[in-house]
Amino acid sequence: MGKIWRISGPVVIAEDMRGSQVYEVVDVGEARLSGEIIGLEGDKAVIQVYEDTVGLRVGEPVAGTGEILMVELGPGMVGNIYDGVQRSLVTMKEDIGDFLIRGTRTAALDREKKWPFTPSVKAGDKVYEGDIIGTVPETGLIDHKIMVPIGMEGIISEIYDGDFTIKEPVAIIENNGKRIEIPMMQQWPARKPRVYKRRFDPVDLLVTGTRIIDYLFPLALGGKAAIPGGFGTGKTVNLQQMARWSQTHLNIYVGCGERGNEMADVLHSFKQLKDPVTGRLLQEKEIFIANTSNMPVVAREISIFIGITMAEYFRDMGYDVLLVADSTSRWAEAMREIGARLEETPGEEGFPTYLGSRLSTFYERSGRVECIGNPSRMGSATVIGSVSPPGADFSEPVTQATLRIIDALYSLDVALANKRHFPTINWLQSYSLYADSVDKWWNKISDDYSSIRNEALTLLQKEAELEEIVRLVGPEALPEDDKLLLLAARIIREDYLMQSAYHPVDTYTDPERNHKMLTTIMKFYHMGKELAESGMLVSEINSLKVLQKISRMKDIPNEEFDQYVSELWTEIDKSTLYQEGGM
Amino acid sequence: MEALQLFTRQTKAIAVARRSLLVIESIPGIRYNEIVDVELGTGEVRTGQVIEVGKLTTVVQVFGGVSEVDLLNSKVRYKGETLKLPVSPDILGRIFDGSGNPIDGGPSIVSDDYLDINGIPANPASRMPPAEFIETGISAIDGLNVLVRGQKLPIFSGSGLPHNKIAAQILRQASLKGKSEEFAIVFGAVGVSYDDASYFISNLEETGALSRAVGFINTASSPVIERLSTPRLALTAAEYLAWELNMHVLVILTDITNYCDALRELAAMRGEIPSRRGYPGYMYTDLASLYERAGRISGREGSVTILPILTMPDDDITHPIPDLTGYITEGQIVLSRALERKRIYPPIDVFLSLSRMMKEGIGEGNTREDHNNAFMQSYAMYAEGSYLREISTVIGSEALSDRDKIYLDAANRFEQEFISQDEQERRTVEETLGIAWKLFSMLPIEDLKLIQREYINKYLPK
């Protein structure tokens, strides 16, 4: 048992700490605040404390737990809400009320609840690490696979069928005469990546339901992406949309240093919204980590690693998992604060010099892998982080360090936000390196994918060039073919790229519908070209009835959509016929 | 503030006095962040705070600086307490300074209930998403940037702009639509001029609202350190009224720019590594510890709504103060110097302003069924008209088509009739929407693309 020797903000130095280890979890002070040793020197330990240190005194006790910071993994995680150090906020609310009192101890997983376990191996089977030995239906959407913990193997000597708590053994393994009990719960150190057999390139589209992402800047399962944007550009709404609609098995939403009201909004809406494909409540495929901006800063740092460890754990069951982290900038600020307290030599703008490497230890834990253990299975963990650059200036250290790591960028634009163009993903600055690798996936829907995508991107690019000219000479001075291009680009922007997160139909577009919507606009553009060549003015094309139908395309309910579009295509084709026939 | 004298211990062992810091030989039992009295040889007493404590030495920051501190006669007295506010229903109708002492000539607050002015974070799982519309009577807010209970919505202003008038108008007029209950008002003045502070107080007096208001006032001439405690005292009072007495509380904090400058001043004295423009790297977290105290809690009656006011240095919205505020608050009301020059009151910049909680607070049951459609259509109309106005300054208005001229005219009328209103004028949300519909009738009907057909039939003036 050590004693507090010095206190400076969230950093506490304790003496008489010989025998402790780095990253060991400690209880600090009489209030038993939770902390983690981040350095040792002689008999002194440097501790970062996950709770507010106001009122602590020198000489108060510091007790080591002998364990490093572990994530509890097992049934009971899905639908739960955790704080930055994996205390269940739902349990805390029941235990201590509406406010977070320091020093509260709350387990991550319910120790009392009994879960129905169905074995998938039998006595006498030889099992290895990662092997699935049975399942628990955790929610209507997630079957929790119970796996042999990493580092264990042997012959199953007993395996049970029935209802158990997470600490009770569901199987006994014998290895060299030793009996090992396997309960449903296991633990894993938050800072250590979990193991897998082999890593593969991400090639399958992660369907987010956001048109501009899925079609123009696609993200692949197992990929890593960042969303930087100034305030008011809708970072959080974008991330929420992804956590809501992404066609993954499980989503993990890490609210790191962000707004409490927004978190409340997420928590409430996920209790009501349904997944568009399965029709089940979203809560059944979601884990929340909520460390809002007024909760202790240091816990932000570990919250992201706790989130990614959970993601890897479900990946290892063979699931496709998405983790969204909002915001990595607040996470970086927590590192800056600790670094300053430790009087480390600062790098750019006061951030620690290891900012870049710490960011990559997080993003690099994404990936599509062949999981360890039998039966053989593939799983993926996809990571999306938001970045909050001060003054929307992307040259700042966190944005720049992130750009070097990620493979897809969704750059949010203040100017678009001021025009109320949502989502504010800027089509000229965003990119995705997965566009080529998911090409095959898209070709299952249509062979035209890459040509339509390229044509749309080119149109938007040209529009930006023409806009410059319009600002000087006015729109009327342009030649007709440029006017037509501007018209088509405007339709793409307003009737395709703009997507309302709050409209029941528009909020989620499946890939097939997405492809048809953009194809329709391209068809219109080609028709417009023919009409213009035969002498029709763009102002006349602009007043064609089909345009109104194109603009209503977004809101047409899914069951009527195919019919609506096929009629629309017929009408577009007919428009040129009339023209040829001499209108 | 009342100190618990029983636990007072003192020492004269000051080793170093430099800038605003004292390094003192430690005595046992000092609490991190506790408040101390520093008594000078002259008998003058200054307040300080423990900012680092070790077995051997303790570092104290002295508010008011270390001038005239000597190492022989000066004493440091530890109180064993962090800053607390005594609370009781009697705080209503009272005015306090930035240390929580009454400055209205009335008696001290007698209470056994002392609350830590830093508050305790609400459990995110206990929060309720804000959703109840607050009618402010101002069209640019009620129509386009709706305020809801439990929201934090700052006013981004510039020096010389009428942010105080707008805030006072909101205080006078704010009500929950269709209900008679009134807001309790908590007013925190941070480093403002005496005139600004008395403007608000006399305003509250004139309207009779003072009896349901509490003020905490740190004027420009009061100690800088109290700029950090003033908003915390105000928010502690607000939380008490909301969570203990079930009141709906509207908190005005002005001016956050003074608060941030005080934060910078004190951080620089501690020799901390500065971040952008010299402000400390933890300013986001520090501001969040204020703004995040807004909200609603499930199962509790009351609510805390915060309207912080800040003046953007050089009208620069990317300055760290508005920037970090914008990252925490749920939108912002931005005032425009250009509109002010056109003598439009309130000069609210519709394009830069935003309320993130709007969608929750409008529509049938809250305001009116057509609100969202009308909002989007007015916005599009004004945006188009403003764009054409910009273009016409280059190419001349003669080069515009007839349709474009209608939009140009609509944008001007939007500013004159919708945004502009009298300081005493209290418009219902129906009146606000009515003005929007009147302007829509200028446009070709087929241009009303953002409005559902049934609403056009129902609301468009014939």
PDB file of N, CA and C in Angstrom, chain A residues 125-129 148-158 171-182:
ATOM      1  N   ASP A 125     -13.995 -33.494 -27.225  1.00  0.00           N
ATOM      2  CA  ASP A 125     -13.443 -32.702 -28.338  1.00  0.00           C
ATOM      3  C   ASP A 125     -12.176 -31.993 -27.881  1.00  0.00           C
ATOM      4  N   LYS A 126     -11.229 -31.902 -28.794  1.00  0.00           N
ATOM      5  CA  LYS A 126     -10.017 -31.134 -28.510  1.00  0.00           C
ATOM      6  C   LYS A 126     -10.278 -29.689 -28.981  1.00  0.00           C
ATOM      7  N   VAL A 127     -10.054 -28.727 -28.108  1.00  0.00           N
ATOM      8  CA  VAL A 127     -10.292 -27.331 -28.507  1.00  0.00           C
ATOM      9  C   VAL A 127      -9.028 -26.500 -28.331  1.00  0.00           C
ATOM     10  N   TYR A 128      -8.923 -25.478 -29.184  1.00  0.00           N
ATOM     11  CA  TYR A 128      -7.768 -24.577 -29.166  1.00  0.00           C
ATOM     12  C   TYR A 128      -8.244 -23.148 -28.911  1.00  0.00           C
ATOM     13  N   GLU A 129      -7.282 -22.267 -28.698  1.00  0.00           N
ATOM     14  CA  GLU A 129      -7.651 -20.867 -28.439  1.00  0.00           C
ATOM     15  C   GLU A 129      -8.495 -20.299 -29.577  1.00  0.00           C
ATOM     16  N   VAL A 148     -12.911 -20.093 -26.640  1.00  0.00           N
ATOM     17  CA  VAL A 148     -11.852 -20.499 -25.721  1.00  0.00           C
ATOM     18  C   VAL A 148     -10.881 -19.319 -25.613  1.00  0.00           C
ATOM     19  N   PRO A 149     -10.605 -18.856 -24.387  1.00  0.00           N
ATOM     20  CA  PRO A 149      -9.733 -17.690 -24.260  1.00  0.00           C
ATOM     21  C   PRO A 149      -8.362 -17.920 -24.912  1.00  0.00           C
ATOM     22  N   ILE A 150      -7.777 -16.819 -25.358  1.00  0.00           N
ATOM     23  CA  ILE A 150      -6.463 -16.880 -26.009  1.00  0.00           C
ATOM     24  C   ILE A 150      -5.451 -17.467 -25.020  1.00  0.00           C
ATOM     25  N   GLY A 151      -4.635 -18.403 -25.518  1.00  0.00           N
ATOM     26  CA  GLY A 151      -3.611 -18.996 -24.672  1.00  0.00           C
ATOM     27  C   GLY A 151      -4.052 -20.278 -23.984  1.00  0.00           C
ATOM     28  N   MET A 152      -5.297 -20.729 -24.257  1.00  0.00           N
ATOM     29  CA  MET A 152      -5.766 -21.956 -23.614  1.00  0.00           C
ATOM     30  C   MET A 152      -6.072 -23.016 -24.659  1.00  0.00           C
ATOM     31  N   GLU A 153      -5.859 -24.285 -24.323  1.00  0.00           N
ATOM     32  CA  GLU A 153      -6.309 -25.379 -25.169  1.00  0.00           C
ATOM     33  C   GLU A 153      -6.410 -26.632 -24.325  1.00  0.00           C
ATOM     34  N   GLY A 154      -7.021 -27.674 -24.863  1.00  0.00           N
ATOM     35  CA  GLY A 154      -7.152 -28.916 -24.126  1.00  0.00           C
ATOM     36  C   GLY A 154      -8.342 -29.730 -24.615  1.00  0.00           C
ATOM     37  N   ILE A 155      -8.652 -30.770 -23.837  1.00  0.00           N
ATOM     38  CA  ILE A 155      -9.779 -31.621 -24.195  1.00  0.00           C
ATOM     39  C   ILE A 155     -10.965 -31.191 -23.330  1.00  0.00           C
ATOM     40  N   ILE A 156     -12.121 -31.054 -23.974  1.00  0.00           N
ATOM     41  CA  ILE A 156     -13.324 -30.725 -23.206  1.00  0.00           C
ATOM     42  C   ILE A 156     -13.668 -31.931 -22.340  1.00  0.00           C
ATOM     43  N   SER A 157     -13.677 -31.747 -21.035  1.00  0.00           N
ATOM     44  CA  SER A 157     -14.069 -32.886 -20.207  1.00  0.00           C
ATOM     45  C   SER A 157     -15.527 -32.768 -19.792  1.00  0.00           C
ATOM     46  N   GLU A 158     -15.976 -31.551 -19.627  1.00  0.00           N
ATOM     47  CA  GLU A 158     -17.400 -31.369 -19.334  1.00  0.00           C
ATOM     48  C   GLU A 158     -17.879 -30.128 -20.068  1.00  0.00           C
ATOM     49  N   ALA A 171     -17.926 -24.785 -19.308  1.00  0.00           N
ATOM     50  CA  ALA A 171     -17.179 -25.943 -19.808  1.00  0.00           C
ATOM     51  C   ALA A 171     -15.947 -26.133 -18.947  1.00  0.00           C
ATOM     52  N   ILE A 172     -15.446 -27.365 -18.920  1.00  0.00           N
ATOM     53  CA  ILE A 172     -14.180 -27.663 -18.237  1.00  0.00           C
ATOM     54  C   ILE A 172     -13.236 -28.247 -19.276  1.00  0.00           C
ATOM     55  N   ILE A 173     -12.041 -27.701 -19.323  1.00  0.00           N
ATOM     56  CA  ILE A 173     -11.036 -28.213 -20.265  1.00  0.00           C
ATOM     57  C   ILE A 173      -9.939 -28.895 -19.467  1.00  0.00           C
ATOM     58  N   GLU A 174      -9.489 -30.032 -19.953  1.00  0.00           N
ATOM     59  CA  GLU A 174      -8.354 -30.687 -19.302  1.00  0.00           C
ATOM     60  C   GLU A 174      -7.137 -30.583 -20.181  1.00  0.00           C
ATOM     61  N   ASN A 175      -6.040 -30.225 -19.559  1.00  0.00           N
ATOM     62  CA  ASN A 175      -4.796 -30.101 -20.311  1.00  0.00           C
ATOM     63  C   ASN A 175      -3.674 -30.565 -19.402  1.00  0.00           C
ATOM     64  N   ASN A 176      -3.006 -31.664 -19.788  1.00  0.00           N
ATOM     65  CA  ASN A 176      -1.944 -32.244 -18.979  1.00  0.00           C
ATOM     66  C   ASN A 176      -2.379 -32.448 -17.527  1.00  0.00           C
ATOM     67  N   GLY A 177      -3.587 -32.947 -17.384  1.00  0.00           N
ATOM     68  CA  GLY A 177      -4.070 -33.263 -16.046  1.00  0.00           C
ATOM     69  C   GLY A 177      -4.610 -32.057 -15.291  1.00  0.00           C
ATOM     70  N   LYS A 178      -4.474 -30.871 -15.891  1.00  0.00           N
ATOM     71  CA  LYS A 178      -5.017 -29.684 -15.216  1.00  0.00           C
ATOM     72  C   LYS A 178      -6.443 -29.436 -15.684  1.00  0.00           C
ATOM     73  N   ARG A 179      -7.321 -29.096 -14.743  1.00  0.00           N
ATOM     74  CA  ARG A 179      -8.702 -28.772 -15.109  1.00  0.00           C
ATOM     75  C   ARG A 179      -8.876 -27.254 -15.180  1.00  0.00           C
ATOM     76  N   ILE A 180      -9.305 -26.760 -16.306  1.00  0.00           N
ATOM     77  CA  ILE A 180      -9.509 -25.310 -16.437  1.00  0.00           C
ATOM     78  C   ILE A 180     -10.993 -25.047 -16.643  1.00  0.00           C
ATOM     79  N   GLU A 181     -11.544 -24.201 -15.773  1.00  0.00           N
ATOM     80  CA  GLU A 181     -12.952 -23.833 -15.927  1.00  0.00           C
ATOM     81  C   GLU A 181     -13.080 -22.697 -16.942  1.00  0.00           C
ATOM     82  N   ILE A 182     -14.025 -22.811 -17.841  1.00  0.00           N
ATOM     83  CA  ILE A 182     -14.264 -21.741 -18.815  1.00  0.00           C
ATOM     84  C   ILE A 182     -15.613 -21.086 -18.509  1.00  0.00           C
TER      85      ILE A 182
END
